[in-house]
Short mmCIF file of C-alpha atoms and ligand atoms in Angstrom, two decimals:
data_model
loop_
_atom_site.label_atom_id
_atom_site.label_comp_id
_atom_site.label_asym_id
_atom_site.label_seq_id
_atom_site.Cartn_x
_atom_site.Cartn_y
_atom_site.Cartn_z
CA UNK A 1 -0.01 -0.18 0.99
CA UNK A 2 1.70 3.36 -0.97
CA UNK A 3 0.31 6.62 0.25
CA UNK A 4 -1.31 8.82 -2.19
CA UNK A 5 0.61 12.68 -1.80
CA UNK A 6 -1.63 15.55 -1.49
CA UNK A 7 0.29 17.48 -4.53
CA UNK A 8 -2.15 20.65 -3.61
CA UNK A 9 -4.46 22.20 -1.39
CA UNK A 10 -6.57 25.04 -2.62
CA UNK A 11 -9.77 26.93 -1.88
CA UNK A 12 -12.64 27.25 -4.72
CA UNK A 13 -12.42 30.68 -6.96
CA UNK A 14 -15.58 32.82 -6.75
CA UNK A 15 -16.30 32.78 -10.36
CA UNK A 16 -19.84 33.89 -11.96
CA UNK A 17 -21.65 32.37 -15.14
CA UNK A 18 -24.60 31.42 -16.77
CA UNK A 19 -26.91 34.14 -17.36
CA UNK A 20 -25.30 35.33 -14.00
CA UNK A 21 -24.82 32.72 -11.09
CA UNK A 22 -22.41 33.09 -8.03
CA UNK A 23 -21.04 29.72 -7.68
CA UNK A 24 -17.44 28.96 -6.37
CA UNK A 25 -15.31 27.04 -8.71
CA UNK A 26 -12.00 24.46 -7.76
CA UNK A 27 -11.09 23.46 -11.19
CA UNK A 28 -11.78 24.22 -14.75
CA UNK A 29 -10.47 25.94 -17.97
CA UNK A 30 -6.33 25.42 -16.71
CA UNK A 31 -4.59 22.37 -17.48
CA UNK A 32 -6.82 19.87 -18.14
CA UNK A 33 -3.94 17.69 -17.74
CA UNK A 34 -4.43 17.90 -14.12
CA UNK A 35 -7.61 16.09 -12.71
CA UNK A 36 -7.86 14.19 -16.61
CA UNK A 37 -10.44 13.07 -16.83
CA UNK A 38 -12.63 15.73 -15.20
CA UNK A 39 -12.52 19.14 -15.89
CA UNK A 40 -13.61 20.69 -14.12
CA UNK A 41 -15.73 21.35 -10.90
CA UNK A 42 -18.39 23.71 -9.88
CA UNK A 43 -20.18 24.38 -6.66
CA UNK A 44 -23.87 26.30 -6.69
CA UNK A 45 -23.88 26.59 -3.00
CA UNK A 46 -26.13 30.05 -2.17
CA UNK A 47 -28.41 31.24 0.19
CA UNK A 48 -29.63 33.63 -1.50
CA UNK A 49 -31.77 33.51 -4.99
CA UNK A 50 -30.60 36.57 -6.57
CA UNK A 51 -27.34 35.07 -6.59
CA UNK A 52 -28.63 32.00 -8.63
CA UNK A 53 -31.56 32.21 -10.43
CA UNK A 54 -31.16 33.60 -13.15
CA UNK A 55 -29.50 30.00 -13.94
CA UNK A 56 -27.53 28.32 -17.34
CA UNK A 57 -30.54 29.28 -19.81
CA UNK A 58 -30.30 27.46 -23.57
CA UNK A 59 -26.42 26.26 -24.46
CA UNK A 60 -25.10 23.93 -26.19
CA UNK A 61 -22.55 20.95 -25.15
CA UNK A 62 -20.94 18.37 -27.04
CA UNK A 63 -17.49 15.95 -26.51
CA UNK A 64 -18.11 15.64 -22.47
CA UNK A 65 -20.31 14.33 -19.56
CA UNK A 66 -22.40 16.63 -16.56
CA UNK A 67 -22.31 15.27 -13.87
CA UNK A 68 -24.86 17.39 -11.44
CA UNK A 69 -25.17 16.69 -7.79
CA UNK A 70 -28.04 18.07 -6.14
CA UNK A 71 -27.68 18.82 -2.30
CA UNK A 72 -30.26 20.87 -1.26
CA UNK A 73 -33.04 23.05 -3.67
CA UNK A 74 -34.08 21.56 -6.43
CA UNK A 75 -32.63 21.88 -10.72
CA UNK A 76 -35.40 22.03 -13.65
CA UNK A 77 -33.54 21.03 -17.10
CA UNK A 78 -35.05 20.54 -20.84
CA UNK A 79 -33.32 20.08 -23.56
CA UNK A 80 -33.51 19.62 -27.62
CA UNK A 81 -33.45 16.36 -27.30
CA UNK A 82 -37.49 16.35 -25.76
CA UNK A 83 -35.69 15.67 -22.31
CA UNK A 84 -36.99 17.77 -19.46
CA UNK A 85 -37.21 16.69 -15.40
CA UNK A 86 -36.16 18.23 -12.12
CA UNK A 87 -33.48 16.92 -9.65
CA UNK A 88 -34.27 17.34 -6.04
CA UNK A 89 -32.24 16.97 -3.10
CA UNK A 90 -30.38 13.62 -2.96
CA UNK A 91 -30.39 13.03 -6.65
CA UNK A 92 -27.90 13.12 -9.62
CA UNK A 93 -27.76 13.80 -13.32
CA UNK A 94 -25.10 12.11 -14.75
CA UNK A 95 -25.84 13.26 -19.03
CA UNK A 96 -23.25 11.87 -21.76
CA UNK A 97 -23.21 15.26 -24.14
CA UNK A 98 -21.21 12.91 -26.95
CA UNK A 99 -22.64 14.84 -30.61
CA UNK A 100 -24.12 17.20 -28.83
CA UNK A 101 -27.42 18.85 -26.70
CA UNK A 102 -28.36 22.10 -26.59
CA UNK A 103 -30.18 22.41 -22.88
CA UNK A 104 -31.06 25.17 -19.69
CA UNK A 105 -29.93 24.01 -16.53
CA UNK A 106 -32.43 26.11 -14.14
CA UNK A 107 -32.04 26.19 -9.88
CA UNK A 108 -34.63 26.65 -7.48
CA UNK A 109 -33.66 27.45 -4.33
CA UNK A 110 -36.46 25.58 -0.91
CA UNK A 111 -38.38 27.93 0.84
CA UNK A 112 -36.02 29.58 2.91
CA UNK A 113 -33.39 30.06 -0.10
CA UNK A 114 -30.79 27.98 0.01
CA UNK A 115 -29.62 25.93 -2.97
CA UNK A 116 -27.08 23.53 -3.14
CA UNK A 117 -25.14 20.94 -5.78
CA UNK A 118 -22.18 20.77 -7.40
CA UNK A 119 -21.52 20.20 -11.03
CA UNK A 120 -18.55 18.04 -13.03
CA UNK A 121 -17.25 17.90 -16.19
CA UNK A 122 -16.37 14.30 -17.16
CA UNK A 123 -14.24 14.91 -20.54
CA UNK A 124 -15.20 12.23 -23.51
CA UNK A 125 -12.02 10.17 -25.30
CA UNK A 126 -12.17 11.11 -29.84
CA UNK A 127 -13.64 7.66 -30.02
CA UNK A 128 -17.27 8.69 -27.68
CA UNK A 129 -16.80 12.46 -28.78
CA UNK A 130 -19.44 11.75 -31.48
CA UNK A 131 -22.00 8.97 -29.17
CA UNK A 132 -25.09 9.92 -29.83
CA UNK A 133 -26.75 12.08 -26.41
CA UNK A 134 -27.71 10.09 -23.20
CA UNK A 135 -28.79 10.94 -19.09
CA UNK A 136 -28.90 8.79 -16.89
CA UNK A 137 -31.27 10.07 -13.64
CA UNK A 138 -30.57 8.54 -10.66
CA UNK A 139 -33.23 9.53 -8.02
CA UNK A 140 -31.71 9.92 -4.02
CA UNK A 141 -33.23 6.44 -2.87
CA UNK A 142 -31.24 4.73 -5.91
CA UNK A 143 -27.85 5.77 -4.70
CA UNK A 144 -26.56 3.30 -2.27
CA UNK A 145 -25.69 4.62 1.77
CA UNK A 146 -23.28 2.61 3.39
CA UNK A 147 -22.61 3.22 7.27
CA UNK A 148 -19.35 1.35 8.89
CA UNK A 149 -19.37 1.43 12.72
CA UNK A 150 -17.49 4.04 13.24
CA UNK A 151 -19.88 5.99 11.89
CA UNK A 152 -18.46 7.27 8.91
CA UNK A 153 -21.15 6.71 5.57
CA UNK A 154 -20.28 6.11 1.32
CA UNK A 155 -22.91 7.19 -0.95
CA UNK A 156 -21.54 5.79 -4.04
CA UNK A 157 -22.86 7.54 -6.64
CA UNK A 158 -20.71 5.58 -9.36
CA UNK A 159 -17.59 3.13 -9.55
CA UNK A 160 -17.78 0.48 -6.58
CA UNK A 161 -17.14 0.96 -2.96
CA UNK A 162 -17.25 -1.54 -0.20
CA UNK A 163 -19.82 -4.37 -1.77
CA UNK A 164 -22.11 -1.82 -3.36
CA UNK A 165 -21.76 -0.54 -6.93
CA UNK A 166 -23.16 3.06 -7.58
CA UNK A 167 -25.95 3.00 -10.21
CA UNK A 168 -25.02 4.85 -12.79
CA UNK A 169 -23.05 3.24 -15.67
CA UNK A 170 -21.29 2.32 -18.67
CA UNK A 171 -19.01 5.52 -18.43
CA UNK A 172 -15.82 6.12 -20.28
CA UNK A 173 -13.61 7.22 -18.03
CA UNK A 174 -14.14 4.70 -15.00
CA UNK A 175 -15.05 6.99 -12.44
CA UNK A 176 -15.85 6.41 -9.35
CA UNK A 177 -18.00 9.45 -7.67
CA UNK A 178 -18.40 8.97 -3.57
CA UNK A 179 -20.24 11.46 -0.94
CA UNK A 180 -18.10 10.54 2.55
CA UNK A 181 -19.31 11.55 5.64
CA UNK A 182 -16.84 11.16 8.91
CA UNK A 183 -17.29 11.63 12.27
CA UNK A 184 -15.63 14.15 14.47
CA UNK A 185 -12.23 12.56 15.26
CA UNK A 186 -12.53 9.64 13.20
CA UNK A 187 -9.53 8.49 10.95
CA UNK A 188 -10.31 6.73 7.39
CA UNK A 189 -8.45 5.06 4.78
CA UNK A 190 -9.86 4.94 1.22
CA UNK A 191 -8.95 2.80 -1.73
CA UNK A 192 -7.68 4.15 -4.93
CA UNK A 193 -6.90 2.38 -7.26
CA UNK A 194 -3.27 3.33 -8.71
CA UNK A 195 -4.11 4.04 -12.11
CA UNK A 196 -6.91 6.85 -11.27
CA UNK A 197 -6.59 10.94 -10.82
CA UNK A 198 -8.10 11.15 -7.65
CA UNK A 199 -9.46 14.33 -5.74
CA UNK A 200 -11.77 15.53 -3.17
CA UNK A 201 -13.77 18.44 -2.38
CA UNK A 202 -14.38 19.44 1.57
CA UNK A 203 -18.14 21.10 1.79
CA UNK A 204 -19.06 20.34 5.97
CA UNK A 205 -16.60 20.71 8.49
CA UNK A 206 -12.84 19.97 7.98
CA UNK A 207 -10.82 17.55 7.84
CA UNK A 208 -6.60 16.44 7.69
CA UNK A 209 -5.76 14.87 4.41
CA UNK A 210 -2.47 12.66 5.57
CA UNK A 211 0.27 13.54 3.07
CA UNK A 212 2.57 10.87 2.02
CA UNK A 213 5.61 12.94 3.25
CA UNK A 214 3.98 13.55 6.34
CA UNK A 215 1.90 10.00 6.40
CA UNK A 216 0.55 10.22 10.91
CA UNK A 217 0.63 14.04 10.18
CA UNK A 218 2.48 16.34 12.39
CA UNK A 219 0.95 17.67 15.20
CA UNK A 220 -1.14 15.58 17.91
CA UNK A 221 -3.02 18.72 20.06
CA UNK A 222 -5.96 17.98 20.55
CA UNK A 223 -8.13 15.07 21.59
CA UNK A 224 -12.11 14.16 20.33
CA UNK A 225 -13.87 11.15 20.89
CA UNK A 226 -11.02 9.38 22.23
CA UNK A 227 -8.59 10.21 19.65
CA UNK A 228 -5.70 12.58 18.82
CA UNK A 229 -6.41 15.07 15.83
CA UNK A 230 -4.30 16.06 13.82
CA UNK A 231 -5.47 20.33 13.95
CA UNK A 232 -2.86 21.47 11.85
CA UNK A 233 -3.14 21.47 7.99
CA UNK A 234 -7.00 20.49 7.92
CA UNK A 235 -8.13 21.11 4.71
CA UNK A 236 -12.29 22.94 5.56
CA UNK A 237 -14.99 24.19 3.81
CA UNK A 238 -14.86 24.87 -0.39
CA UNK A 239 -11.20 23.20 -0.06
CA UNK A 240 -9.94 20.85 -3.46
CA UNK A 241 -7.14 18.78 -2.26
CA UNK A 242 -5.29 17.77 -5.80
CA UNK A 243 -3.58 13.51 -5.27
CA UNK A 244 -0.94 12.78 -6.86
CA UNK A 245 0.38 8.72 -7.45
CA UNK A 246 -0.59 5.98 -5.02
CA UNK A 247 -3.31 3.31 -3.73
CA UNK A 248 -4.43 4.65 -0.70
CA UNK A 249 -5.32 7.95 0.88
CA UNK A 250 -5.94 8.59 4.49
CA UNK A 251 -8.14 11.29 6.36
CA UNK A 252 -8.84 12.02 10.05
CA UNK A 253 -12.02 14.46 10.45
CA UNK A 254 -12.14 17.98 12.87
CA UNK A 255 -14.01 18.26 15.64
CA UNK A 256 -17.69 19.19 13.75
CA UNK A 257 -16.82 15.56 11.63
CA UNK A 258 -15.92 16.13 7.82
CA UNK A 259 -18.14 15.82 4.81
CA UNK A 260 -16.81 15.59 1.38
CA UNK A 261 -16.64 14.49 -2.03
CA UNK A 262 -13.53 11.61 -3.55
CA UNK A 263 -13.98 11.67 -6.94
CA UNK A 264 -11.35 9.43 -9.02
CA UNK A 265 -10.95 8.21 -12.73
CA UNK A 266 -8.94 7.39 -15.50
CA UNK A 267 -6.77 9.35 -17.62
CA UNK A 268 -8.44 9.88 -20.79
CA UNK A 269 -4.09 11.30 -22.65
CA UNK A 270 -5.18 12.85 -25.44
CA UNK A 271 -5.23 16.52 -26.90
CA UNK A 272 -7.83 19.22 -25.41
CA UNK A 273 -9.34 21.59 -27.45
CA UNK A 274 -11.62 23.43 -24.61
CA UNK A 275 -13.75 26.54 -25.97
CA UNK A 276 -16.33 27.75 -22.81
CA UNK A 277 -19.18 23.77 -23.75
CA UNK A 278 -17.72 21.94 -25.73
CA UNK A 279 -14.29 20.56 -25.25
CA UNK A 280 -12.69 18.38 -28.08
CA UNK A 281 -9.49 17.15 -29.51
CA UNK A 282 -8.25 19.66 -32.62
CA UNK A 283 -9.00 23.16 -33.06
CA UNK A 284 -10.72 22.03 -36.20
CA UNK A 285 -13.11 19.73 -34.43
CA UNK A 286 -13.59 22.81 -32.32
CA UNK A 287 -14.16 25.23 -35.10
CA UNK A 288 -16.18 22.81 -37.00
CA UNK A 289 -18.63 22.66 -33.16
CA UNK A 290 -19.11 26.57 -33.61
CA UNK A 291 -19.91 26.50 -37.15
CA UNK A 292 -22.47 24.11 -37.07
CA UNK A 293 -24.28 26.00 -34.34
CA UNK A 294 -23.83 28.90 -36.16
CA UNK A 295 -25.39 27.57 -39.07
CA UNK A 296 -28.16 25.28 -37.13
CA UNK A 297 -26.97 21.30 -37.74
CA UNK A 298 -25.39 21.46 -33.79
CA UNK A 299 -27.63 18.38 -33.15
CA UNK A 300 -28.08 14.96 -34.79
CA UNK A 301 -30.97 13.90 -35.53
CA UNK A 302 -31.95 10.43 -33.58
CA UNK A 303 -31.00 7.28 -35.57
FE1 FE B 1 -25.01 22.76 -18.98
#
């Protein structure tokens, strides 16, 4: 077993998207090889409807998958293929844009104005960029939730974990997408196969993610629930942790526990030509996509 080093720990950055939605971007539009096969991760938690209700009106996607996970509030969606629906708390939509869709995504908060959820973009390999669009809408009750003896809870959204398999299937990048809650002071180790690129995103509480160069932490100062907790190097709300190569990560929850996403996938290792919501392999393919958008041939007829 070898511990994955934490290559980078950084806070998500306030960003404006769609028709004026304030969100926090953990990564995206920088070096796409960093977390290949993943391209972008947005956290759209918001307390004020004015900051999100303009939503994401009609826009195209091609060559990628968008994965939306709602924690509170709802997201109404409809698209050029005639699909429409509403994602509620705990629901997931895995959308394979493939050859292309036009869609809109409109967040609506709870009665008190709360909105929370995430959108991840996964890349498609060249031989699947022009595949037929596909949706997998998953309701919260169909997501396996496992609780360990120490109170750790894992929702398995995609991939295999602790003997359970998430409901999303057939994804090229072979992703694993877990929503993990660990009680105060508890230390857990999670196995992630070496070939995967992996990151964590903390969104409640805080935790210390052990580094390969400091595997047990360096400062044990506080005792919580009978365990010593490393209170230095804690990663708190809206922090991205990018892991290097190894086959496991170790997490110690802070005094209020921690909740985070742990996401990994097999790198695609292909050239990336990216503009806005369209991600292809070459500039020529990118120009072709925008030409098709202009002349109205972007959406392929169903076959
Ligand atoms: Fe979209």
